[in-house]
PDB file of C-alpha atoms (C1' of nucleotides) in Angstrom:
ATOM      1  CA  UNK A   1     136.160  77.426  58.159  1.00 64.00           C
ATOM      2  CA  UNK A   2     136.874  80.158  55.815  1.00 94.00           C
ATOM      3  CA  UNK A   3     135.363  83.525  56.381  1.00 96.00           C
ATOM      4  CA  UNK A   4     136.487  86.645  54.564  1.00 97.00           C
ATOM      5  CA  UNK A   5     140.044  86.854  55.992  1.00 97.00           C
ATOM      6  CA  UNK A   6     140.754  83.210  55.216  1.00 98.00           C
ATOM      7  CA  UNK A   7     139.465  83.465  51.647  1.00 98.00           C
ATOM      8  CA  UNK A   8     141.434  86.688  51.178  1.00 98.00           C
ATOM      9  CA  UNK A   9     144.553  84.860  52.366  1.00 98.00           C
ATOM     10  CA  UNK A  10     143.863  82.020  49.945  1.00 98.00           C
ATOM     11  CA  UNK A  11     143.557  84.575  47.126  1.00 98.00           C
ATOM     12  CA  UNK A  12     146.901  86.137  47.994  1.00 98.00           C
ATOM     13  CA  UNK A  13     148.719  82.833  48.327  1.00 98.00           C
ATOM     14  CA  UNK A  14     147.060  81.166  45.332  1.00 98.00           C
ATOM     15  CA  UNK A  15     147.363  83.957  42.764  1.00 98.00           C
ATOM     16  CA  UNK A  16     151.166  83.758  42.245  1.00 98.00           C
ATOM     17  CA  UNK A  17     150.884  80.012  41.604  1.00 98.00           C
ATOM     18  CA  UNK A  18     148.115  79.986  39.020  1.00 98.00           C
ATOM     19  CA  UNK A  19     147.661  83.351  37.312  1.00 98.00           C
ATOM     20  CA  UNK A  20     148.626  82.956  33.673  1.00 98.00           C
ATOM     21  CA  UNK A  21     148.311  79.166  33.836  1.00 98.00           C
ATOM     22  CA  UNK A  22     146.061  77.174  31.502  1.00 98.00           C
ATOM     23  CA  UNK A  23     143.627  74.410  32.392  1.00 98.00           C
ATOM     24  CA  UNK A  24     144.019  70.893  31.105  1.00 97.00           C
ATOM     25  CA  UNK A  25     141.379  68.208  31.498  1.00 97.00           C
ATOM     26  CA  UNK A  26     139.816  68.531  34.953  1.00 97.00           C
ATOM     27  CA  UNK A  27     138.626  65.511  36.942  1.00 97.00           C
ATOM     28  CA  UNK A  28     135.605  65.736  39.180  1.00 97.00           C
ATOM     29  CA  UNK A  29     135.883  63.007  41.813  1.00 97.00           C
ATOM     30  CA  UNK A  30     132.703  63.916  43.670  1.00 97.00           C
ATOM     31  CA  UNK A  31     129.933  65.019  41.275  1.00 96.00           C
ATOM     32  CA  UNK A  32     127.892  66.861  43.926  1.00 96.00           C
ATOM     33  CA  UNK A  33     130.788  69.265  44.469  1.00 97.00           C
ATOM     34  CA  UNK A  34     129.858  70.919  41.174  1.00 97.00           C
ATOM     35  CA  UNK A  35     126.762  73.135  41.408  1.00 95.00           C
ATOM     36  CA  UNK A  36     123.918  71.812  39.195  1.00 93.00           C
ATOM     37  CA  UNK A  37     123.825  75.095  37.240  1.00 91.00           C
ATOM     38  CA  UNK A  38     127.537  74.942  36.487  1.00 96.00           C
ATOM     39  CA  UNK A  39     128.939  74.324  33.035  1.00 96.00           C
ATOM     40  CA  UNK A  40     130.716  70.971  32.815  1.00 97.00           C
ATOM     41  CA  UNK A  41     134.348  71.152  33.877  1.00 97.00           C
ATOM     42  CA  UNK A  42     135.358  69.858  30.443  1.00 97.00           C
ATOM     43  CA  UNK A  43     134.620  73.363  29.145  1.00 96.00           C
ATOM     44  CA  UNK A  44     137.585  74.703  31.153  1.00 97.00           C
ATOM     45  CA  UNK A  45     140.147  72.943  29.002  1.00 97.00           C
ATOM     46  CA  UNK A  46     142.385  75.428  27.223  1.00 97.00           C
ATOM     47  CA  UNK A  47     141.199  78.428  29.237  1.00 98.00           C
ATOM     48  CA  UNK A  48     143.727  80.577  31.075  1.00 98.00           C
ATOM     49  CA  UNK A  49     143.419  81.985  34.601  1.00 98.00           C
ATOM     50  CA  UNK A  50     143.698  85.743  34.230  1.00 98.00           C
ATOM     51  CA  UNK A  51     143.083  86.813  37.794  1.00 98.00           C
ATOM     52  CA  UNK A  52     142.361  85.374  41.230  1.00 98.00           C
ATOM     53  CA  UNK A  53     140.184  87.490  43.483  1.00 98.00           C
ATOM     54  CA  UNK A  54     137.507  87.403  46.148  1.00 97.00           C
ATOM     55  CA  UNK A  55     133.918  88.521  46.578  1.00 96.00           C
ATOM     56  CA  UNK A  56     132.579  87.885  50.078  1.00 96.00           C
ATOM     57  CA  UNK A  57     133.589  84.299  50.934  1.00 97.00           C
ATOM     58  CA  UNK A  58     133.782  83.319  47.277  1.00 97.00           C
ATOM     59  CA  UNK A  59     137.103  82.552  45.636  1.00 98.00           C
ATOM     60  CA  UNK A  60     136.874  83.835  42.071  1.00 98.00           C
ATOM     61  CA  UNK A  61     139.013  82.926  39.059  1.00 98.00           C
ATOM     62  CA  UNK A  62     138.631  85.080  35.941  1.00 98.00           C
ATOM     63  CA  UNK A  63     139.155  83.034  32.798  1.00 98.00           C
ATOM     64  CA  UNK A  64     139.968  83.843  29.202  1.00 96.00           C
ATOM     65  CA  UNK A  65     140.751  81.947  26.062  1.00 91.00           C
ATOM     66  CA  UNK A  66     140.230  81.591  22.338  1.00 73.00           C
ATOM     67  CA  UNK A  67     136.831  80.258  21.453  1.00 68.00           C
ATOM     68  CA  UNK A  68     137.674  78.294  18.351  1.00 69.00           C
ATOM     69  CA  UNK A  69     134.795  75.885  18.824  1.00 72.00           C
ATOM     70  CA  UNK A  70     131.184  76.906  19.198  1.00 80.00           C
ATOM     71  CA  UNK A  71     131.225  75.572  22.701  1.00 87.00           C
ATOM     72  CA  UNK A  72     130.013  77.874  25.469  1.00 92.00           C
ATOM     73  CA  UNK A  73     132.978  78.668  27.687  1.00 95.00           C
ATOM     74  CA  UNK A  74     132.943  79.796  31.327  1.00 97.00           C
ATOM     75  CA  UNK A  75     134.271  83.256  32.163  1.00 97.00           C
ATOM     76  CA  UNK A  76     134.568  82.465  35.875  1.00 98.00           C
ATOM     77  CA  UNK A  77     135.503  79.513  38.003  1.00 98.00           C
ATOM     78  CA  UNK A  78     134.084  80.068  41.469  1.00 98.00           C
ATOM     79  CA  UNK A  79     134.860  78.161  44.670  1.00 98.00           C
ATOM     80  CA  UNK A  80     132.947  78.282  47.918  1.00 97.00           C
ATOM     81  CA  UNK A  81     135.078  76.575  50.554  1.00 97.00           C
ATOM     82  CA  UNK A  82     132.240  76.345  53.121  1.00 97.00           C
ATOM     83  CA  UNK A  83     133.610  74.649  56.237  1.00 96.00           C
ATOM     84  CA  UNK A  84     136.608  72.586  55.192  1.00 97.00           C
ATOM     85  CA  UNK A  85     137.371  73.320  51.549  1.00 97.00           C
ATOM     86  CA  UNK A  86     140.999  73.744  50.531  1.00 97.00           C
ATOM     87  CA  UNK A  87     142.599  74.840  47.297  1.00 98.00           C
ATOM     88  CA  UNK A  88     146.225  73.826  46.862  1.00 98.00           C
ATOM     89  CA  UNK A  89     148.533  73.882  43.828  1.00 98.00           C
ATOM     90  CA  UNK A  90     151.044  71.031  43.851  1.00 97.00           C
ATOM     91  CA  UNK A  91     153.634  69.376  41.668  1.00 95.00           C
ATOM     92  CA  UNK A  92     153.222  65.683  41.068  1.00 85.00           C
ATOM     93  CA  UNK A  93     150.895  64.816  43.937  1.00 84.00           C
ATOM     94  CA  UNK A  94     148.157  62.228  44.027  1.00 92.00           C
ATOM     95  CA  UNK A  95     144.592  62.757  45.205  1.00 95.00           C
ATOM     96  CA  UNK A  96     143.861  61.695  48.762  1.00 94.00           C
ATOM     97  CA  UNK A  97     140.581  60.534  50.306  1.00 95.00           C
ATOM     98  CA  UNK A  98     139.324  64.106  50.630  1.00 97.00           C
ATOM     99  CA  UNK A  99     140.150  65.262  47.119  1.00 98.00           C
ATOM    100  CA  UNK A 100     136.956  66.322  45.330  1.00 98.00           C
ATOM    101  CA  UNK A 101     138.315  67.826  42.136  1.00 98.00           C
ATOM    102  CA  UNK A 102     141.617  67.970  40.263  1.00 98.00           C
ATOM    103  CA  UNK A 103     142.644  70.698  37.807  1.00 98.00           C
ATOM    104  CA  UNK A 104     145.790  70.048  35.734  1.00 98.00           C
ATOM    105  CA  UNK A 105     147.564  73.308  34.845  1.00 98.00           C
ATOM    106  CA  UNK A 106     150.237  74.123  32.304  1.00 98.00           C
ATOM    107  CA  UNK A 107     152.345  77.143  31.428  1.00 98.00           C
ATOM    108  CA  UNK A 108     154.867  77.558  28.606  1.00 97.00           C
ATOM    109  CA  UNK A 109     158.387  76.908  29.833  1.00 97.00           C
ATOM    110  CA  UNK A 110     157.278  75.557  33.219  1.00 97.00           C
ATOM    111  CA  UNK A 111     156.681  72.086  34.642  1.00 97.00           C
ATOM    112  CA  UNK A 112     153.013  71.104  34.782  1.00 97.00           C
ATOM    113  CA  UNK A 113     151.243  71.417  38.107  1.00 97.00           C
ATOM    114  CA  UNK A 114     147.887  70.453  39.542  1.00 98.00           C
ATOM    115  CA  UNK A 115     145.349  72.470  41.474  1.00 98.00           C
ATOM    116  CA  UNK A 116     143.648  70.280  44.083  1.00 98.00           C
ATOM    117  CA  UNK A 117     140.272  70.984  45.621  1.00 98.00           C
ATOM    118  CA  UNK A 118     140.119  68.998  48.854  1.00 98.00           C
ATOM    119  CA  UNK A 119     137.178  69.123  51.226  1.00 97.00           C
ATOM    120  CA  UNK A 120     136.728  66.862  54.255  1.00 96.00           C
ATOM    121  CA  UNK A 121     133.059  67.597  54.927  1.00 96.00           C
ATOM    122  CA  UNK A 122     132.108  67.936  51.238  1.00 97.00           C
ATOM    123  CA  UNK A 123     130.031  71.089  51.771  1.00 97.00           C
ATOM    124  CA  UNK A 124     132.261  73.081  49.420  1.00 97.00           C
ATOM    125  CA  UNK A 125     131.070  73.967  45.943  1.00 97.00           C
ATOM    126  CA  UNK A 126     132.576  74.681  42.533  1.00 98.00           C
ATOM    127  CA  UNK A 127     130.805  76.672  39.838  1.00 97.00           C
ATOM    128  CA  UNK A 128     131.993  77.296  36.277  1.00 97.00           C
ATOM    129  CA  UNK A 129     129.908  80.130  34.909  1.00 97.00           C
ATOM    130  CA  UNK A 130     129.436  82.569  32.087  1.00 96.00           C
ATOM    131  CA  UNK A 131     128.555  86.185  32.828  1.00 94.00           C
ATOM    132  CA  UNK A 132     124.965  85.744  31.531  1.00 93.00           C
ATOM    133  CA  UNK A 133     124.538  82.655  33.659  1.00 91.00           C
ATOM    134  CA  UNK A 134     125.496  84.603  36.777  1.00 92.00           C
ATOM    135  CA  UNK A 135     123.131  87.416  35.853  1.00 88.00           C
ATOM    136  CA  UNK A 136     120.299  85.023  35.193  1.00 82.00           C
ATOM    137  CA  UNK A 137     120.934  83.507  38.598  1.00 80.00           C
ATOM    138  CA  UNK A 138     120.935  86.956  40.207  1.00 80.00           C
ATOM    139  CA  UNK A 139     124.335  86.079  41.554  1.00 85.00           C
ATOM    140  CA  UNK A 140     125.713  89.566  42.265  1.00 85.00           C
ATOM    141  CA  UNK A 141     122.457  91.095  43.480  1.00 83.00           C
ATOM    142  CA  UNK A 142     121.978  88.514  46.219  1.00 86.00           C
ATOM    143  CA  UNK A 143     125.387  89.170  47.749  1.00 92.00           C
ATOM    144  CA  UNK A 144     125.478  91.683  50.565  1.00 94.00           C
ATOM    145  CA  UNK A 145     127.853  94.539  51.362  1.00 94.00           C
ATOM    146  CA  UNK A 146     131.577  93.985  51.041  1.00 96.00           C
ATOM    147  CA  UNK A 147     132.554  94.656  54.686  1.00 97.00           C
ATOM    148  CA  UNK A 148     135.928  96.266  54.025  1.00 97.00           C
ATOM    149  CA  UNK A 149     134.372  98.752  51.612  1.00 97.00           C
ATOM    150  CA  UNK A 150     131.136  99.698  53.356  1.00 96.00           C
ATOM    151  CA  UNK A 151     130.383 103.112  54.827  1.00 96.00           C
ATOM    152  CA  UNK A 152     128.485 103.782  58.044  1.00 95.00           C
ATOM    153  CA  UNK A 153     125.417 104.681  55.994  1.00 95.00           C
ATOM    154  CA  UNK A 154     125.735 101.454  53.993  1.00 95.00           C
ATOM    155  CA  UNK A 155     125.779  99.417  57.173  1.00 96.00           C
ATOM    156  CA  UNK A 156     123.130 101.386  59.063  1.00 95.00           C
ATOM    157  CA  UNK A 157     120.817 101.135  56.063  1.00 94.00           C
ATOM    158  CA  UNK A 158     121.023  97.357  56.188  1.00 94.00           C
ATOM    159  CA  UNK A 159     120.436  96.946  59.903  1.00 94.00           C
ATOM    160  CA  UNK A 160     116.695  96.596  59.685  1.00 91.00           C
ATOM    161  CA  UNK A 161     114.318  94.253  61.444  1.00 92.00           C
ATOM    162  CA  UNK A 162     114.117  93.079  65.024  1.00 92.00           C
ATOM    163  CA  UNK A 163     116.389  90.109  64.511  1.00 94.00           C
ATOM    164  CA  UNK A 164     119.480  89.952  66.732  1.00 96.00           C
ATOM    165  CA  UNK A 165     122.409  91.961  65.387  1.00 96.00           C
ATOM    166  CA  UNK A 166     124.487  88.769  65.369  1.00 96.00           C
ATOM    167  CA  UNK A 167     121.964  87.157  63.012  1.00 96.00           C
ATOM    168  CA  UNK A 168     122.099  90.204  60.737  1.00 96.00           C
ATOM    169  CA  UNK A 169     125.908  90.014  60.599  1.00 96.00           C
ATOM    170  CA  UNK A 170     125.753  86.353  59.580  1.00 96.00           C
ATOM    171  CA  UNK A 171     123.154  87.000  56.867  1.00 96.00           C
ATOM    172  CA  UNK A 172     125.203  87.019  53.662  1.00 95.00           C
ATOM    173  CA  UNK A 173     122.521  88.988  51.820  1.00 94.00           C
ATOM    174  CA  UNK A 174     122.996  91.791  54.337  1.00 95.00           C
ATOM    175  CA  UNK A 175     126.765  91.799  54.749  1.00 95.00           C
ATOM    176  CA  UNK A 176     128.815  89.259  52.841  1.00 95.00           C
ATOM    177  CA  UNK A 177     131.880  87.610  54.271  1.00 96.00           C
ATOM    178  CA  UNK A 178     131.436  87.611  58.031  1.00 97.00           C
ATOM    179  CA  UNK A 179     131.013  84.243  59.737  1.00 97.00           C
ATOM    180  CA  UNK A 180     130.679  83.008  63.291  1.00 97.00           C
ATOM    181  CA  UNK A 181     134.187  83.885  64.456  1.00 97.00           C
ATOM    182  CA  UNK A 182     134.354  87.439  63.217  1.00 97.00           C
ATOM    183  CA  UNK A 183     130.750  88.266  64.102  1.00 97.00           C
ATOM    184  CA  UNK A 184     131.454  87.497  67.766  1.00 97.00           C
ATOM    185  CA  UNK A 185     134.819  89.240  67.695  1.00 97.00           C
ATOM    186  CA  UNK A 186     133.468  92.397  66.043  1.00 97.00           C
ATOM    187  CA  UNK A 187     130.501  92.653  68.413  1.00 97.00           C
ATOM    188  CA  UNK A 188     132.794  92.343  71.420  1.00 97.00           C
ATOM    189  CA  UNK A 189     135.175  94.980  70.098  1.00 97.00           C
ATOM    190  CA  UNK A 190     132.222  97.287  69.385  1.00 97.00           C
ATOM    191  CA  UNK A 191     130.702  96.680  72.863  1.00 97.00           C
ATOM    192  CA  UNK A 192     127.392  95.564  71.378  1.00 97.00           C
ATOM    193  CA  UNK A 193     125.322  92.707  72.785  1.00 96.00           C
ATOM    194  CA  UNK A 194     124.783  89.998  70.140  1.00 96.00           C
ATOM    195  CA  UNK A 195     121.054  89.774  70.945  1.00 95.00           C
ATOM    196  CA  UNK A 196     120.440  93.502  70.504  1.00 96.00           C
ATOM    197  CA  UNK A 197     117.798  93.952  67.784  1.00 95.00           C
ATOM    198  CA  UNK A 198     119.508  95.055  64.570  1.00 95.00           C
ATOM    199  CA  UNK A 199     117.098  97.952  64.050  1.00 94.00           C
ATOM    200  CA  UNK A 200     117.695  99.282  67.559  1.00 94.00           C
ATOM    201  CA  UNK A 201     121.341 100.226  67.036  1.00 95.00           C
ATOM    202  CA  UNK A 202     121.999 103.942  67.404  1.00 95.00           C
ATOM    203  CA  UNK A 203     124.056 105.786  64.784  1.00 94.00           C
ATOM    204  CA  UNK A 204     126.915 105.783  67.251  1.00 96.00           C
ATOM    205  CA  UNK A 205     126.675 102.013  67.669  1.00 96.00           C
ATOM    206  CA  UNK A 206     126.474 101.422  63.931  1.00 96.00           C
ATOM    207  CA  UNK A 207     129.608 103.507  63.558  1.00 97.00           C
ATOM    208  CA  UNK A 208     131.413 101.554  66.246  1.00 97.00           C
ATOM    209  CA  UNK A 209     130.310  98.293  64.673  1.00 97.00           C
ATOM    210  CA  UNK A 210     131.506  99.304  61.223  1.00 97.00           C
ATOM    211  CA  UNK A 211     134.902 100.286  62.586  1.00 98.00           C
ATOM    212  CA  UNK A 212     135.114  97.100  64.654  1.00 98.00           C
ATOM    213  CA  UNK A 213     134.279  94.878  61.673  1.00 98.00           C
ATOM    214  CA  UNK A 214     136.952  96.528  59.551  1.00 98.00           C
ATOM    215  CA  UNK A 215     139.495  96.439  62.370  1.00 98.00           C
ATOM    216  CA  UNK A 216     138.916  92.763  63.146  1.00 98.00           C
ATOM    217  CA  UNK A 217     138.876  91.643  59.511  1.00 98.00           C
ATOM    218  CA  UNK A 218     141.937  93.756  58.716  1.00 98.00           C
ATOM    219  CA  UNK A 219     143.886  92.377  61.653  1.00 98.00           C
ATOM    220  CA  UNK A 220     142.851  88.819  60.784  1.00 98.00           C
ATOM    221  CA  UNK A 221     143.971  89.297  57.176  1.00 98.00           C
ATOM    222  CA  UNK A 222     147.309  90.682  58.359  1.00 98.00           C
ATOM    223  CA  UNK A 223     147.723  87.482  60.388  1.00 97.00           C
ATOM    224  CA  UNK A 224     146.715  85.260  57.464  1.00 97.00           C
ATOM    225  CA  UNK A 225     143.344  84.263  58.950  1.00 97.00           C
ATOM    226  CA  UNK A 226     142.361  81.873  61.739  1.00 96.00           C
ATOM    227  CA  UNK A 227     143.069  78.150  61.814  1.00 95.00           C
ATOM    228  CA  UNK A 228     140.852  76.425  64.353  1.00 93.00           C
ATOM    229  CA  UNK A 229     141.306  73.027  62.868  1.00 92.00           C
ATOM    230  CA  UNK A 230     141.243  72.578  59.114  1.00 94.00           C
ATOM    231  CA  UNK A 231     141.927  75.915  57.492  1.00 96.00           C
ATOM    232  CA  UNK A 232     145.105  76.224  55.408  1.00 96.00           C
ATOM    233  CA  UNK A 233     146.125  78.771  52.796  1.00 97.00           C
ATOM    234  CA  UNK A 234     147.100  77.785  49.252  1.00 96.00           C
ATOM    235  CA  UNK A 235     150.625  76.985  50.457  1.00 97.00           C
ATOM    236  CA  UNK A 236     149.300  74.679  53.169  1.00 96.00           C
ATOM    237  CA  UNK A 237     150.120  77.134  55.955  1.00 96.00           C
ATOM    238  CA  UNK A 238     147.959  77.882  59.001  1.00 96.00           C
ATOM    239  CA  UNK A 239     146.802  81.349  60.032  1.00 96.00           C
ATOM    240  CA  UNK A 240     147.649  83.022  63.333  1.00 97.00           C
ATOM    241  CA  UNK A 241     144.611  85.059  64.299  1.00 96.00           C
ATOM    242  CA  UNK A 242     143.201  82.219  66.433  1.00 96.00           C
ATOM    243  CA  UNK A 243     145.782  83.308  69.006  1.00 96.00           C
ATOM    244  CA  UNK A 244     144.152  86.721  69.234  1.00 96.00           C
ATOM    245  CA  UNK A 245     140.518  85.751  69.805  1.00 97.00           C
ATOM    246  CA  UNK A 246     138.881  87.910  72.457  1.00 97.00           C
ATOM    247  CA  UNK A 247     135.723  85.790  72.729  1.00 97.00           C
ATOM    248  CA  UNK A 248     135.340  83.085  70.055  1.00 96.00           C
ATOM    249  CA  UNK A 249     135.841  79.664  71.623  1.00 95.00           C
ATOM    250  CA  UNK A 250     136.442  81.235  75.056  1.00 96.00           C
ATOM    251  CA  UNK A 251     133.076  80.669  76.762  1.00 94.00           C
ATOM    252  CA  UNK A 252     133.566  80.236  80.515  1.00 94.00           C
ATOM    253  CA  UNK A 253     136.943  81.975  80.424  1.00 95.00           C
ATOM    254  CA  UNK A 254     137.675  85.509  81.587  1.00 96.00           C
ATOM    255  CA  UNK A 255     137.051  88.548  79.417  1.00 96.00           C
ATOM    256  CA  UNK A 256     140.452  90.018  78.653  1.00 95.00           C
ATOM    257  CA  UNK A 257     139.010  93.500  78.966  1.00 96.00           C
ATOM    258  CA  UNK A 258     137.106  93.349  82.252  1.00 97.00           C
ATOM    259  CA  UNK A 259     137.812  89.958  83.787  1.00 96.00           C
ATOM    260  CA  UNK A 260     134.234  88.721  84.007  1.00 96.00           C
ATOM    261  CA  UNK A 261     133.285  85.259  82.822  1.00 95.00           C
ATOM    262  CA  UNK A 262     132.380  85.108  79.128  1.00 96.00           C
ATOM    263  CA  UNK A 263     128.887  83.786  78.395  1.00 95.00           C
ATOM    264  CA  UNK A 264     128.124  81.152  75.769  1.00 94.00           C
ATOM    265  CA  UNK A 265     124.651  81.032  74.227  1.00 94.00           C
ATOM    266  CA  UNK A 266     123.013  79.945  70.967  1.00 94.00           C
ATOM    267  CA  UNK A 267     121.739  82.519  68.503  1.00 95.00           C
ATOM    268  CA  UNK A 268     120.183  81.266  65.296  1.00 93.00           C
ATOM    269  CA  UNK A 269     121.615  77.853  66.052  1.00 92.00           C
ATOM    270  CA  UNK A 270     125.167  79.206  66.217  1.00 95.00           C
ATOM    271  CA  UNK A 271     127.385  79.243  69.293  1.00 95.00           C
ATOM    272  CA  UNK A 272     127.828  82.790  70.468  1.00 96.00           C
ATOM    273  CA  UNK A 273     130.288  84.000  73.078  1.00 96.00           C
ATOM    274  CA  UNK A 274     130.131  87.462  74.588  1.00 96.00           C
ATOM    275  CA  UNK A 275     130.838  89.477  77.723  1.00 96.00           C
ATOM    276  CA  UNK A 276     127.673  90.578  79.502  1.00 95.00           C
ATOM    277  CA  UNK A 277     129.586  93.378  81.204  1.00 96.00           C
ATOM    278  CA  UNK A 278     131.343  94.843  78.144  1.00 97.00           C
ATOM    279  CA  UNK A 279     128.362  94.186  75.855  1.00 96.00           C
ATOM    280  CA  UNK A 280     125.260  95.499  77.604  1.00 92.00           C
ATOM    281  CA  UNK A 281     121.850  94.613  76.210  1.00 89.00           C
ATOM    282  CA  UNK A 282     120.087  97.460  78.047  1.00 77.00           C
TER     283      UNK A 282
ATOM    284  C1'  DA B   1     108.855  87.595  58.969  1.00 51.57           C
ATOM    285  C1'  DG B   2     111.519  85.063  61.605  1.00 51.57           C
ATOM    286  C1'  DC B   3     112.655  81.285  64.357  1.00 51.57           C
ATOM    287  C1'  DG B   4     114.054  76.480  65.367  1.00 51.57           C
ATOM    288  C1'  DG B   5     115.251  72.260  63.661  1.00 51.57           C
ATOM    289  C1'  DG B   6     117.046  69.247  60.408  1.00 51.57           C
ATOM    290  C1'  DA B   7     119.856  68.224  56.432  1.00 51.57           C
ATOM    291  C1'  DC B   8     124.136  68.018  54.105  1.00 51.57           C
ATOM    292  C1'  DC B   9     129.120  65.395  55.748  1.00 51.57           C
ATOM    293  C1'  DT B  10     133.524  63.869  58.223  1.00 51.57           C
ATOM    294  C1'  DG B  11     136.332  64.155  62.056  1.00 51.57           C
ATOM    295  C1'  DT B  12     137.671  65.140  66.800  1.00 51.57           C
ATOM    296  C1'  DG B  13     137.407  65.497  71.640  1.00 51.57           C
ATOM    297  C1'  DG B  14     135.215  64.761  76.036  1.00 51.57           C
ATOM    298  C1'  DG B  15     132.708  61.898  79.293  1.00 51.57           C
ATOM    299  C1'  DC B  16     131.891  57.526  80.973  1.00 51.57           C
TER     300       DC B  16
ATOM    301  C1'  DT C   1     140.587  51.106  74.923  1.00 51.57           C
ATOM    302  C1'  DG C   2     136.252  51.999  73.128  1.00 51.57           C
ATOM    303  C1'  DC C   3     131.629  53.679  72.600  1.00 51.57           C
ATOM    304  C1'  DC C   4     128.439  57.479  72.260  1.00 51.57           C
ATOM    305  C1'  DC C   5     127.367  62.093  72.001  1.00 51.57           C
ATOM    306  C1'  DA C   6     128.138  66.942  71.062  1.00 51.57           C
ATOM    307  C1'  DC C   7     130.089  69.989  68.278  1.00 51.57           C
ATOM    308  C1'  DA C   8     132.721  72.303  64.317  1.00 51.57           C
ATOM    309  C1'  DG C   9     134.705  78.071  60.377  1.00 51.57           C
ATOM    310  C1'  DG C  10     128.468  77.481  56.154  1.00 51.57           C
ATOM    311  C1'  DT C  11     124.201  77.518  54.002  1.00 51.57           C
ATOM    312  C1'  DC C  12     119.623  75.824  52.504  1.00 51.57           C
ATOM    313  C1'  DC C  13     114.991  74.216  53.215  1.00 51.57           C
ATOM    314  C1'  DC C  14     111.003  73.070  55.789  1.00 51.57           C
ATOM    315  C1'  DG C  15     107.205  73.812  58.944  1.00 51.57           C
ATOM    316  C1'  DC C  16     105.284  76.497  62.535  1.00 51.57           C
TER     317       DC C  16
END
DNA sequence: AGCGGGACCTGTGGGC
DNA sequence: TGCCCACAGGTCCCGC
């Protein structure tokens, strides 16, 4: 599910509901949802959510609070939604069969609410971390370029190796935030064949690719992401960008640009759809 | 180094 | 209707 535009949409829809709110006693219904390196969720109690933001596909909550005890307290609560994770604030709801974690929240002068982490396929992860813990784990260094902020030189400098360009785009250590949908869409918009070796892109092609990535991600964000099946924002709403796909999920259909039949192949185990006329391998 | 395959999971849709 | 298989927005790990 969520790639960069979906996580960005979750950030925007979640922030107004939880910023300034304070954690009560969290309940972890599925222990493996919490990363082994994470602090226990009990350490969240009494901490306040200062800011909701995003790095790559990670949903980040900055925390703050008085440290009256000697207990080590997390400075971040991090969610990776993977394929089917959902974060939803609700009033007075009960967990359902897919609820993996429950975070009670309070705020002076307001009715209590609960932040639910639901995840059908259970691939999603939660991580409560201190700054030193993240550094020790090399957390920031292993994350690739932020696509909306990269320059042509940033991107070109990362396109090394003979691996297919599609594989490079999906490698989160290279560029962080692009997934299977937006990789295919960006390559089609940039007129680049997904199997073209990453290192073989000309400067012109790298430039086109950078612009295409930003254009596709920006448009998807403006349409609140793509909902193929499970994705919902923090208000439970679907995105709209799935109605604008040029190639993703359209194998065997006609290219909207040139009318030829779109090809569907596997690259790195992932379904890949492209137009062999618009995206020449050469 | 880089690839394919399998693992982790549940749910859905198509073919028969 | 029902069974079986393929496949799904992500990532990690293994062996070749």
